[in-house]
XYZ file of C-alpha atoms in Angstrom:
191
model
C 0.000 0.000 0.000
C 1.058 3.608 -0.640
C 3.210 3.279 -3.703
C 5.797 5.891 -4.623
C 4.624 8.513 -7.186
C 0.944 7.581 -6.778
C -1.731 9.895 -5.419
C -4.241 9.030 -2.711
C -7.335 10.755 -1.396
C -7.128 11.310 2.386
C -9.269 13.104 4.978
C -6.803 16.025 4.581
C -6.955 16.151 0.778
C -5.169 14.617 -2.164
C -1.570 13.580 -1.466
C 1.278 12.124 -3.505
C 3.737 9.619 -2.048
C 7.287 10.836 -2.722
C 9.176 8.139 -0.807
C 8.588 5.588 1.907
C 10.389 3.267 4.264
C 9.424 -0.225 5.377
C 8.940 -1.515 8.876
C 12.318 -2.276 10.476
C 13.377 -4.211 13.530
C 16.097 -2.355 15.364
C 19.027 -4.086 17.124
C 17.580 -3.130 20.527
C 14.404 -5.090 19.733
C 12.238 -2.029 19.073
C 10.338 -1.540 15.836
C 10.695 1.422 13.496
C 7.291 1.914 11.891
C 6.996 2.507 8.141
C 7.031 6.165 7.128
C 6.270 8.117 3.974
C 7.275 11.501 2.650
C 4.063 12.944 1.227
C 3.231 16.031 -0.792
C -0.119 17.785 -0.621
C -1.225 18.183 -4.221
C -3.127 21.437 -3.549
C -0.367 23.402 -1.787
C 2.824 21.490 -2.563
C 3.654 21.144 1.141
C 5.941 18.184 1.870
C 5.895 16.379 5.231
C 7.057 13.073 6.704
C 4.410 10.865 8.372
C 3.952 7.350 9.674
C 2.035 5.447 7.007
C -0.551 4.296 9.584
C -1.551 7.963 10.032
C -2.358 8.546 6.356
C -5.710 6.753 6.233
C -6.819 8.375 9.509
C -5.708 11.847 8.391
C -3.487 12.346 11.445
C -1.291 14.992 9.827
C -1.668 18.627 8.795
C -0.922 20.787 5.781
C 0.459 23.903 7.462
C 0.225 25.835 4.174
C -3.534 25.259 3.751
C -5.542 28.443 4.499
C -7.758 27.622 7.493
C -8.324 31.068 9.058
C -10.900 33.265 7.283
C -10.031 31.652 3.944
C -6.538 33.210 3.770
C -4.603 32.569 6.974
C -2.334 29.552 7.359
C 0.224 28.472 9.968
C 3.200 28.360 7.584
C 5.126 25.845 9.718
C 4.360 22.868 11.953
C 4.073 25.201 14.960
C 1.787 24.203 17.828
C -0.529 26.935 19.076
C -0.921 26.865 22.883
C -4.436 26.541 24.317
C -6.550 29.591 25.080
C -5.895 30.960 28.533
C -2.244 29.986 28.488
C 0.270 32.659 29.341
C 2.175 32.056 26.115
C 3.352 34.933 23.911
C 2.783 32.667 20.893
C -0.902 32.334 21.847
C -1.192 36.083 22.437
C 0.300 36.809 18.991
C -1.875 34.101 17.393
C -5.010 35.758 18.812
C -3.793 39.161 17.545
C -3.243 37.608 14.086
C -6.657 35.895 13.904
C -8.441 39.073 15.045
C -6.623 41.077 12.355
C -7.681 38.526 9.704
C -11.245 38.616 11.052
C -11.405 42.407 10.646
C -10.146 42.166 7.067
C -11.886 39.003 5.856
C -14.727 38.371 8.302
C -18.275 39.109 7.245
C -19.006 42.521 8.756
C -21.467 43.711 6.122
C -21.415 46.570 3.600
C -21.490 49.384 6.201
C -18.456 48.142 8.112
C -15.451 50.420 8.476
C -13.373 47.406 7.420
C -14.822 47.163 3.886
C -11.877 47.163 1.476
C -9.426 46.372 4.255
C -6.797 43.713 3.412
C -3.770 42.094 5.018
C -0.357 42.002 3.377
C -0.136 38.487 1.829
C 3.083 37.898 3.778
C 1.040 38.246 6.973
C -1.418 35.577 5.808
C 1.343 33.240 7.016
C 1.211 33.082 10.825
C 4.878 32.080 11.108
C 5.894 35.179 9.135
C 3.586 37.341 11.277
C 5.077 35.809 14.442
C 8.608 36.496 13.209
C 7.967 40.119 12.163
C 5.344 41.570 14.531
C 8.066 42.610 16.994
C 9.282 45.081 14.324
C 5.987 47.016 14.443
C 6.136 50.319 16.317
C 4.777 49.980 19.850
C 5.170 46.193 20.042
C 7.056 46.286 23.347
C 4.240 48.290 24.947
C 1.603 45.888 23.539
C 3.524 42.919 24.938
C 3.175 44.496 28.405
C -0.370 45.834 27.871
C -2.575 43.746 25.581
C -5.349 46.359 25.709
C -3.411 48.242 23.010
C -4.692 47.958 19.440
C -2.933 47.016 16.216
C -3.838 49.993 14.022
C -3.399 50.379 10.249
C -4.659 53.968 9.850
C -2.697 56.303 12.108
C 0.881 55.736 10.948
C 0.349 56.384 7.213
C -3.081 58.028 7.264
C -6.336 56.186 6.556
C -4.795 53.029 5.126
C -6.656 49.863 4.144
C -3.610 47.591 4.485
C -2.467 45.706 7.555
C 1.294 45.299 7.092
C 4.539 45.650 8.986
C 5.174 49.031 7.345
C 1.682 50.484 7.807
C 0.770 49.342 11.315
C 1.578 50.486 14.806
C 0.252 49.667 18.255
C -1.833 52.413 19.852
C -3.895 52.856 22.987
C -7.645 52.299 22.774
C -8.225 56.023 23.398
C -5.870 57.027 20.575
C -7.553 54.543 18.230
C -11.075 55.787 19.021
C -10.041 59.457 18.734
C -8.443 58.841 15.325
C -11.488 56.886 14.145
C -13.842 59.716 15.132
C -11.561 62.281 13.502
C -11.581 60.347 10.216
C -15.329 59.729 10.397
C -16.446 63.241 11.269
C -13.499 65.253 9.953
C -12.645 66.948 13.227
C -10.747 66.266 16.386
C -12.500 64.570 19.224
C -13.283 66.771 22.220
C -14.347 63.714 24.198
C -11.880 62.713 26.893
C -11.636 58.946 27.233
C -10.609 57.436 30.515
């Protein structure tokens, strides 16, 4: 089963077997289970799996968009559970919320209509590796009530990207939003 250069339908999509090993008995008496190097036909992602996991679909294509139709993990990274104190989880939640604003269904009157995310940031691993370069990141890391904003730095921008974003306080974000909406500064003091 699972011949080299043949394709197979799996619960995770169509795959091609690139190579495989047979079951081996090791000198210490243990068994090395058969493995296969597979390629996802849709994305071209190549991974190594135990052959027994193919039929059950116990493997992932980390290049397959699974978050709002565009976002993908980009590497075999494990995302910690909600409620964990992990910076990776905190950045993952920031990333998914950004994708939700851009690609979620907010309706035609939403202020996010026309908003997009730099395609490089569709890849969570790239986002994780570059978000620290965004102005205000250190403050956000200490105070997660800060917002990732795409409008203030370059003026009313529809693009979330490393070059266009900065972290701002909630008050600064609301004041800028009101200014852009009504064309004047906000006299309201937010506390």
